[in-house]
PDB file of C-alpha atoms in Angstrom:
ATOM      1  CA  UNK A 329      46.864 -13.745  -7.650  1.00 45.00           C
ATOM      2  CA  UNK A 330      46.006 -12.166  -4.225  1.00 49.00           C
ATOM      3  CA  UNK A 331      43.032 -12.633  -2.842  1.00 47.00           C
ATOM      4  CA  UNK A 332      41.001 -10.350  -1.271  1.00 51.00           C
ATOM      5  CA  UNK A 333      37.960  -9.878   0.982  1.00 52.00           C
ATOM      6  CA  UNK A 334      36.068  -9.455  -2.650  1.00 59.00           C
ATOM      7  CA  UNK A 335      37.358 -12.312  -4.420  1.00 65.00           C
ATOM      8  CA  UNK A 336      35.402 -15.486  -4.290  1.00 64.00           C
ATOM      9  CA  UNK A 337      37.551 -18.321  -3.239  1.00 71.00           C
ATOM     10  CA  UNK A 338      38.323 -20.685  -6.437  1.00 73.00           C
ATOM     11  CA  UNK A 339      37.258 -24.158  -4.114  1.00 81.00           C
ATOM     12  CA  UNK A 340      34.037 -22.689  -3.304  1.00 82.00           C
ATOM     13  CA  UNK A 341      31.067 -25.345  -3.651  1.00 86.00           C
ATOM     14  CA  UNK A 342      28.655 -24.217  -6.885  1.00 88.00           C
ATOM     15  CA  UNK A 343      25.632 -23.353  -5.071  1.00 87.00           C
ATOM     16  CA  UNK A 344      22.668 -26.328  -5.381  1.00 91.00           C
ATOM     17  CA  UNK A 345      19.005 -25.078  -7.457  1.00 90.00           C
ATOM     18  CA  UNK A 346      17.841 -25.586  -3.735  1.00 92.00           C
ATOM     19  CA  UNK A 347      19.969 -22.524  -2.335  1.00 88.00           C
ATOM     20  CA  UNK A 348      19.462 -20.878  -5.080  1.00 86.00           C
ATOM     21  CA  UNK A 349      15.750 -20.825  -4.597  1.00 85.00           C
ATOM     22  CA  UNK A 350      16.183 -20.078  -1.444  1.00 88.00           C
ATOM     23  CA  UNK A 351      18.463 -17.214  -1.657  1.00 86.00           C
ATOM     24  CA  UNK A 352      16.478 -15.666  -4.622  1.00 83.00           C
ATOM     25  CA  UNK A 353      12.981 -15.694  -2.066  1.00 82.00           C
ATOM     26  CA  UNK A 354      15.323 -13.904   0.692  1.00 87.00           C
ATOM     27  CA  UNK A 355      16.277 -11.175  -1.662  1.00 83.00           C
ATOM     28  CA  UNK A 356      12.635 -10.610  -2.603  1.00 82.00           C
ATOM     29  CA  UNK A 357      11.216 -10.356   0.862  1.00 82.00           C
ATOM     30  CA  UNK A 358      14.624  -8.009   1.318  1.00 85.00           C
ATOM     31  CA  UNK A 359      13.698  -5.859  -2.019  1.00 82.00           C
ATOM     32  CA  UNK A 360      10.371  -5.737  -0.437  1.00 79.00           C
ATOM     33  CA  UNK A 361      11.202  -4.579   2.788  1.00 83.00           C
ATOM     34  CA  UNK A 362      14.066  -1.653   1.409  1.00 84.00           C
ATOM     35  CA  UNK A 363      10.437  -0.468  -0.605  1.00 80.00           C
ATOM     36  CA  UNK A 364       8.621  -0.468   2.532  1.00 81.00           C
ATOM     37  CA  UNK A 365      11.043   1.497   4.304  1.00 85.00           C
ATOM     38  CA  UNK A 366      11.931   3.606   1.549  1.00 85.00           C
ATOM     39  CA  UNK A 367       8.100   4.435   1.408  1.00 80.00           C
ATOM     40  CA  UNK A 368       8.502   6.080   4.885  1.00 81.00           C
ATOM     41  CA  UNK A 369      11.694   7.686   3.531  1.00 82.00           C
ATOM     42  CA  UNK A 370      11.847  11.882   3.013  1.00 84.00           C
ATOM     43  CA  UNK A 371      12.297  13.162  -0.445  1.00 81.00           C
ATOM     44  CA  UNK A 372      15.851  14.040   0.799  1.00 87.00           C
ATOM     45  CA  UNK A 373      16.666  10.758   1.946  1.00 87.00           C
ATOM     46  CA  UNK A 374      14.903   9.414  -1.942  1.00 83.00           C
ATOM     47  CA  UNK A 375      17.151  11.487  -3.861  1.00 85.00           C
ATOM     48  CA  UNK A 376      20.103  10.363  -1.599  1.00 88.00           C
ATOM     49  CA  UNK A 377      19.653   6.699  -2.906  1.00 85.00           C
ATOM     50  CA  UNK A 378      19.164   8.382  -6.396  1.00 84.00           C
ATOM     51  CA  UNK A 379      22.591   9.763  -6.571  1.00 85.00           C
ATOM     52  CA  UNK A 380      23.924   6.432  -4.508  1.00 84.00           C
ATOM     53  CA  UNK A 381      22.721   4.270  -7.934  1.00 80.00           C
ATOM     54  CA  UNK A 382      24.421   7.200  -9.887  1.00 77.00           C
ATOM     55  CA  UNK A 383      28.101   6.199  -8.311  1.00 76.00           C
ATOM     56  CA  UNK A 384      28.119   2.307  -8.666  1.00 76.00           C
ATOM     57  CA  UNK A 385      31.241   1.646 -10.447  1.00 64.00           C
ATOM     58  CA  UNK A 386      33.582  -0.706 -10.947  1.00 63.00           C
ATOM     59  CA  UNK A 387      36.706  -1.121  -8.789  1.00 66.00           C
ATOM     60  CA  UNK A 388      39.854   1.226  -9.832  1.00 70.00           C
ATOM     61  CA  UNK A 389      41.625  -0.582 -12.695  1.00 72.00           C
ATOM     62  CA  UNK A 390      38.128  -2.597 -13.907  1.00 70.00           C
ATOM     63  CA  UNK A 391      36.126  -1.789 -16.615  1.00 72.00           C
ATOM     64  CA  UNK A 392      32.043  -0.888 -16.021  1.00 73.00           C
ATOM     65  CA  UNK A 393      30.043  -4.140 -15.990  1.00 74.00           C
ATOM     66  CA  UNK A 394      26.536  -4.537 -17.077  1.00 79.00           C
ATOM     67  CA  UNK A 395      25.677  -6.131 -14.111  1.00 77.00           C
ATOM     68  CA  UNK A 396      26.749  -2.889 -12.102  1.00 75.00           C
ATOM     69  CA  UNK A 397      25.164  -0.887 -14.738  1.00 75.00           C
ATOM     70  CA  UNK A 398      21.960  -3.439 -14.157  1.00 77.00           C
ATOM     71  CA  UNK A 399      22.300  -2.994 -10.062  1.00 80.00           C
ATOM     72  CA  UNK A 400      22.257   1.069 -10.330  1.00 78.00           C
ATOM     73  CA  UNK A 401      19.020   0.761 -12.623  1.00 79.00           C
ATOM     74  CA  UNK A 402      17.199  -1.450 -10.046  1.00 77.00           C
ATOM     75  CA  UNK A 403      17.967   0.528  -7.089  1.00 80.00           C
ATOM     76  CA  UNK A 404      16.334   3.491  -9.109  1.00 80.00           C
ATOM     77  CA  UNK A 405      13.451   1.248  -9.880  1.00 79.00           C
ATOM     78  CA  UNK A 406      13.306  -0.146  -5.994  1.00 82.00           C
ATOM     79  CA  UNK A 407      12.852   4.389  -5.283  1.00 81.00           C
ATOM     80  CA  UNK A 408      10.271   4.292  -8.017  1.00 77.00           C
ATOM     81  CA  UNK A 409       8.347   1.739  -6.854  1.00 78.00           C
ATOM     82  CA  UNK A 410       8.721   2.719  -2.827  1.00 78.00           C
ATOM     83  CA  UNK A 411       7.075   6.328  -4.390  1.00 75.00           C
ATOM     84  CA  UNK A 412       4.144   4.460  -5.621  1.00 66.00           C
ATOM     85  CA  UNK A 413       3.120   3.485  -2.162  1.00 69.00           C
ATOM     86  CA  UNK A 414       4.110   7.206  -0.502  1.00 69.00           C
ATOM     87  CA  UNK A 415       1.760   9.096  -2.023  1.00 61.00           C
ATOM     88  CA  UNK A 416      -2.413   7.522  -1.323  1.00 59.00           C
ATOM     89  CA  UNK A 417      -4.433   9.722  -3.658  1.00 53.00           C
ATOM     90  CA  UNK A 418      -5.662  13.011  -1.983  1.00 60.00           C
ATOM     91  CA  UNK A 419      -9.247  13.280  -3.602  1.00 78.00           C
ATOM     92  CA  UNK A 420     -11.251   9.827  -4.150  1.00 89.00           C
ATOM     93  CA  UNK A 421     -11.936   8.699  -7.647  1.00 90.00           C
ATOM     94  CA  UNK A 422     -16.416   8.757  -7.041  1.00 93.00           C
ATOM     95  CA  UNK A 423     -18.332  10.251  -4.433  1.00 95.00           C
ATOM     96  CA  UNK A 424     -22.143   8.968  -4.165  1.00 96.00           C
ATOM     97  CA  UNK A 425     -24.613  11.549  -3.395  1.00 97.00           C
ATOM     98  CA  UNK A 426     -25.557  12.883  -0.156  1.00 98.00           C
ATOM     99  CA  UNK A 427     -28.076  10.757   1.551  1.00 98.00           C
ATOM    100  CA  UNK A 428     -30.317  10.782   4.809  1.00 97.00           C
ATOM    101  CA  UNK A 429     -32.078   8.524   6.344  1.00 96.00           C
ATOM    102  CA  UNK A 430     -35.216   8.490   4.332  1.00 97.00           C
ATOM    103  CA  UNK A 431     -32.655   8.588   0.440  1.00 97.00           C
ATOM    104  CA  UNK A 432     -30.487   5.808   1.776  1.00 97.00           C
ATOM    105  CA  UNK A 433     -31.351   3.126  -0.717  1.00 96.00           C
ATOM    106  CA  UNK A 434     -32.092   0.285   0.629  1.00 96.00           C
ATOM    107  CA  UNK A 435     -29.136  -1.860  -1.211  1.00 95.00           C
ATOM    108  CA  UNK A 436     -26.726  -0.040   1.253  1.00 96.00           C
ATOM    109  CA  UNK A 437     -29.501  -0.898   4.657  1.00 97.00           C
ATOM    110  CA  UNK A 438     -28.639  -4.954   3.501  1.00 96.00           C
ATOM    111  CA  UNK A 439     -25.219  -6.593   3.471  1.00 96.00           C
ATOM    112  CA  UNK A 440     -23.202  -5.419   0.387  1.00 95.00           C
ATOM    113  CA  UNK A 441     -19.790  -5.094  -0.628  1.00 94.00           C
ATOM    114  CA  UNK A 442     -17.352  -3.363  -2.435  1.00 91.00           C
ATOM    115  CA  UNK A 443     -15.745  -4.669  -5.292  1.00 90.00           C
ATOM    116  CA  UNK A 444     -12.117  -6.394  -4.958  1.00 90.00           C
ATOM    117  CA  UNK A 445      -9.680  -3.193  -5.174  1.00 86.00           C
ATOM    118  CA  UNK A 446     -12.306  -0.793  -3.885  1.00 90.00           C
ATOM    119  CA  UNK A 447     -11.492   1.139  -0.589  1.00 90.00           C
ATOM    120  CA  UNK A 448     -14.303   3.458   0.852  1.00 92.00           C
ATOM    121  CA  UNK A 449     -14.700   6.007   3.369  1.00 94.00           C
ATOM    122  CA  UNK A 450     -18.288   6.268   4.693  1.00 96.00           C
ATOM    123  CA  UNK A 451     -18.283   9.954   5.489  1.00 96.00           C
ATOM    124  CA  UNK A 452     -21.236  11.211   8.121  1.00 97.00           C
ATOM    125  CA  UNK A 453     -21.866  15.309   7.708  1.00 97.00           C
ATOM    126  CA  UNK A 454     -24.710  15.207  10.306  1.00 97.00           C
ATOM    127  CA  UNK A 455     -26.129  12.655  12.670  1.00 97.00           C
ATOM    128  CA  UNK A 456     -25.434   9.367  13.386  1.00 97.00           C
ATOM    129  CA  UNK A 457     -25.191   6.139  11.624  1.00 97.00           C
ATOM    130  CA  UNK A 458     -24.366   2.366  12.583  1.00 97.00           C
ATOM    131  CA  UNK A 459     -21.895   0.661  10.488  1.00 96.00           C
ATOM    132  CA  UNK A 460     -21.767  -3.374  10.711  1.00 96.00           C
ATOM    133  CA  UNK A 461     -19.185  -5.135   9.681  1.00 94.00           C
ATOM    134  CA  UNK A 462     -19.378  -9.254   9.070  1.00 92.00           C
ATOM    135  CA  UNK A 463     -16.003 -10.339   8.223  1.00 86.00           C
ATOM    136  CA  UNK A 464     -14.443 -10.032  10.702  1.00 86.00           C
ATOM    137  CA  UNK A 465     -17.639  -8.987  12.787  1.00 89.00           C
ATOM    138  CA  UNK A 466     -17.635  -5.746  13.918  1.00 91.00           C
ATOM    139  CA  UNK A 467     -20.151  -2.491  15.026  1.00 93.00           C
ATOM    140  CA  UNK A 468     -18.985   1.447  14.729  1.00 94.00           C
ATOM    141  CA  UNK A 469     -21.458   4.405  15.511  1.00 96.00           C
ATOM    142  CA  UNK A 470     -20.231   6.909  12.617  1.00 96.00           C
ATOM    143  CA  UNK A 471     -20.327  10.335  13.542  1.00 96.00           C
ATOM    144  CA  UNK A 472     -18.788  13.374  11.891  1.00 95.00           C
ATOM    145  CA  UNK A 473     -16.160  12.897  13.552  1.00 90.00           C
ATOM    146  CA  UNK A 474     -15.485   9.245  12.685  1.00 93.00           C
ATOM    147  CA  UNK A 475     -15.418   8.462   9.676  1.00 93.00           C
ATOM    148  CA  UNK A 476     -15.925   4.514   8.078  1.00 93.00           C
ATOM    149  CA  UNK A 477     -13.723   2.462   6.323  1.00 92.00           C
ATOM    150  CA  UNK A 478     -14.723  -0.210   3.652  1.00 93.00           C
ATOM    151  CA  UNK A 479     -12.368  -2.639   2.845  1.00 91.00           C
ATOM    152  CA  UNK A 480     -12.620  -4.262  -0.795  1.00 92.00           C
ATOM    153  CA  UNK A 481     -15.350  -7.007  -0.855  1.00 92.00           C
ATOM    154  CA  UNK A 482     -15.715  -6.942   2.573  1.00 93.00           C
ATOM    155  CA  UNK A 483     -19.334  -7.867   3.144  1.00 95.00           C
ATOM    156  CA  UNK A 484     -21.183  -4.809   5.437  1.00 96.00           C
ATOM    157  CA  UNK A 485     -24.065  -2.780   5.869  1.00 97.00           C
ATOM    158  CA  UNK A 486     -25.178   0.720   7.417  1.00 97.00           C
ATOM    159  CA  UNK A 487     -28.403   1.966   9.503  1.00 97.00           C
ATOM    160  CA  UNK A 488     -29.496   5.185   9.894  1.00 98.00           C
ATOM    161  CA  UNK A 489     -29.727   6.408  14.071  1.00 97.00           C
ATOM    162  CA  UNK A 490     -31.720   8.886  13.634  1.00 97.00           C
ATOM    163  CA  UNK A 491     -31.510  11.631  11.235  1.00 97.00           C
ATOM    164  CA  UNK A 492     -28.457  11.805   9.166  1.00 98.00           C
ATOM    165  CA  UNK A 493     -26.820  13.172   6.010  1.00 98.00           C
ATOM    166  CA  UNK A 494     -23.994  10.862   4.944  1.00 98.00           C
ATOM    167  CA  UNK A 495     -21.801  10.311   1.443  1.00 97.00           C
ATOM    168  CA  UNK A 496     -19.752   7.216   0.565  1.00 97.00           C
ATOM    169  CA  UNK A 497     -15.691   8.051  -1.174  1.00 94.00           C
ATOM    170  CA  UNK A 498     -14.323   5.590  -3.254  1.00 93.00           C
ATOM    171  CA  UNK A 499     -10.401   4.959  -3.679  1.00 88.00           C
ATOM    172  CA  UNK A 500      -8.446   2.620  -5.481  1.00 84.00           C
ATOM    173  CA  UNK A 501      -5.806   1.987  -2.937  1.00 80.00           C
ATOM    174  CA  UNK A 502      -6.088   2.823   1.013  1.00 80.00           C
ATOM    175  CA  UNK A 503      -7.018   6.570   0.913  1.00 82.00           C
ATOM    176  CA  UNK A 504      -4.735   6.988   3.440  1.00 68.00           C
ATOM    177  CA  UNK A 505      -3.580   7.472   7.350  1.00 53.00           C
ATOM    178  CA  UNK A 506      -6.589   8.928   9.728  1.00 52.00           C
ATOM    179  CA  UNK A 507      -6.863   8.506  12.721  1.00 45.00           C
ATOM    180  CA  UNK A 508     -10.436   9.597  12.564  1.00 57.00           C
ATOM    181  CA  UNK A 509     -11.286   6.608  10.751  1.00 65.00           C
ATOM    182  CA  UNK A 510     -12.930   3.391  12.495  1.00 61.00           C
ATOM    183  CA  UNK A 511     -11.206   0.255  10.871  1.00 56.00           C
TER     184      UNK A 511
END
């Protein structure tokens, strides 16, 4: 038989468990990184590698393989999953109540936090308000312009400047790019 640049050679070594693992942790970080991209990617460009999984086929002459038929389904999978992280939800899933400085409870005057997988946007309509951060230390002057971001369980606390009207979002993922947003 002639070989060609997609035969494997028959003397080639078996692979060792160690290269294995190896290769297997390289094609995650590379299935990870095609999702980031592909997160970044235009809806033309996502359909594009839609129809791409849709023409995986066997070499003229061969018959359809399942693990071609297996490689077409991930690469739809690796689009669905890249969509997931595209699209940060547009309205938060609770707002708190409007406060000012004398209806701020006092919980939110102390060090608090969020809960792990809670993002929040500390939203001033009027006024002023300080915004301390302890891990990793930090100080922001919220206006309405500038809006604050809580990470999840990420220990902070907020003091009125003043009089102010404020309102806390919450989100269950990053709600999203801003630049009017201190971090």
């Amino acid at each position: 038989m002639e070989e060609t640049s997609h035969d494997v050679p028959a003397d080639l070594p078996e692979l060792t468990n160690t290269e294995l693992v190896q290769l297997r942790v390289r094609v995650i970080a590379l299935e990870n990184l095609v999702i980031s991209l592909l997160a970044g990617a235009s809806d033309e460009q996502l359909d594009r590698a839609r129809e791409m999984a849709a023409y995986i086929s066997p070499r003229p002459g061969h018959t359809q393989h399942p693990l071609t038929t297996h490689a077409a389904d991930h690469m739809v999978d690796l689009v669905s999953r890249a969509v997931h992280f595209r699209t940060p939800p547009s309205e938060p899933y609770k707002r708190t109540a409007v406060f000012d400085e004398k209806t701020l409870p006092a919980a939110l005057r102390r060090e608090h936090r969020t809960k792990p997988g809670v993002w929040g946007l500390i939203r001033v309509l009027e006024g002023r308000l300080r915004y301390r951060v302890f891990e990793p230390a930090s100080e922001t002057v919220l206006t309405p312009g500038l809006a604050g971001l809580l990470l999840p369980d990420q220990p902070h606390l907020v003091e009125p400047l003043g009089p102010v009207r404020m309102q806390i979002e919450f989100y269950d993922r990053p709600p999203g790019d801003n630049s009017a947003i201190s971090r």
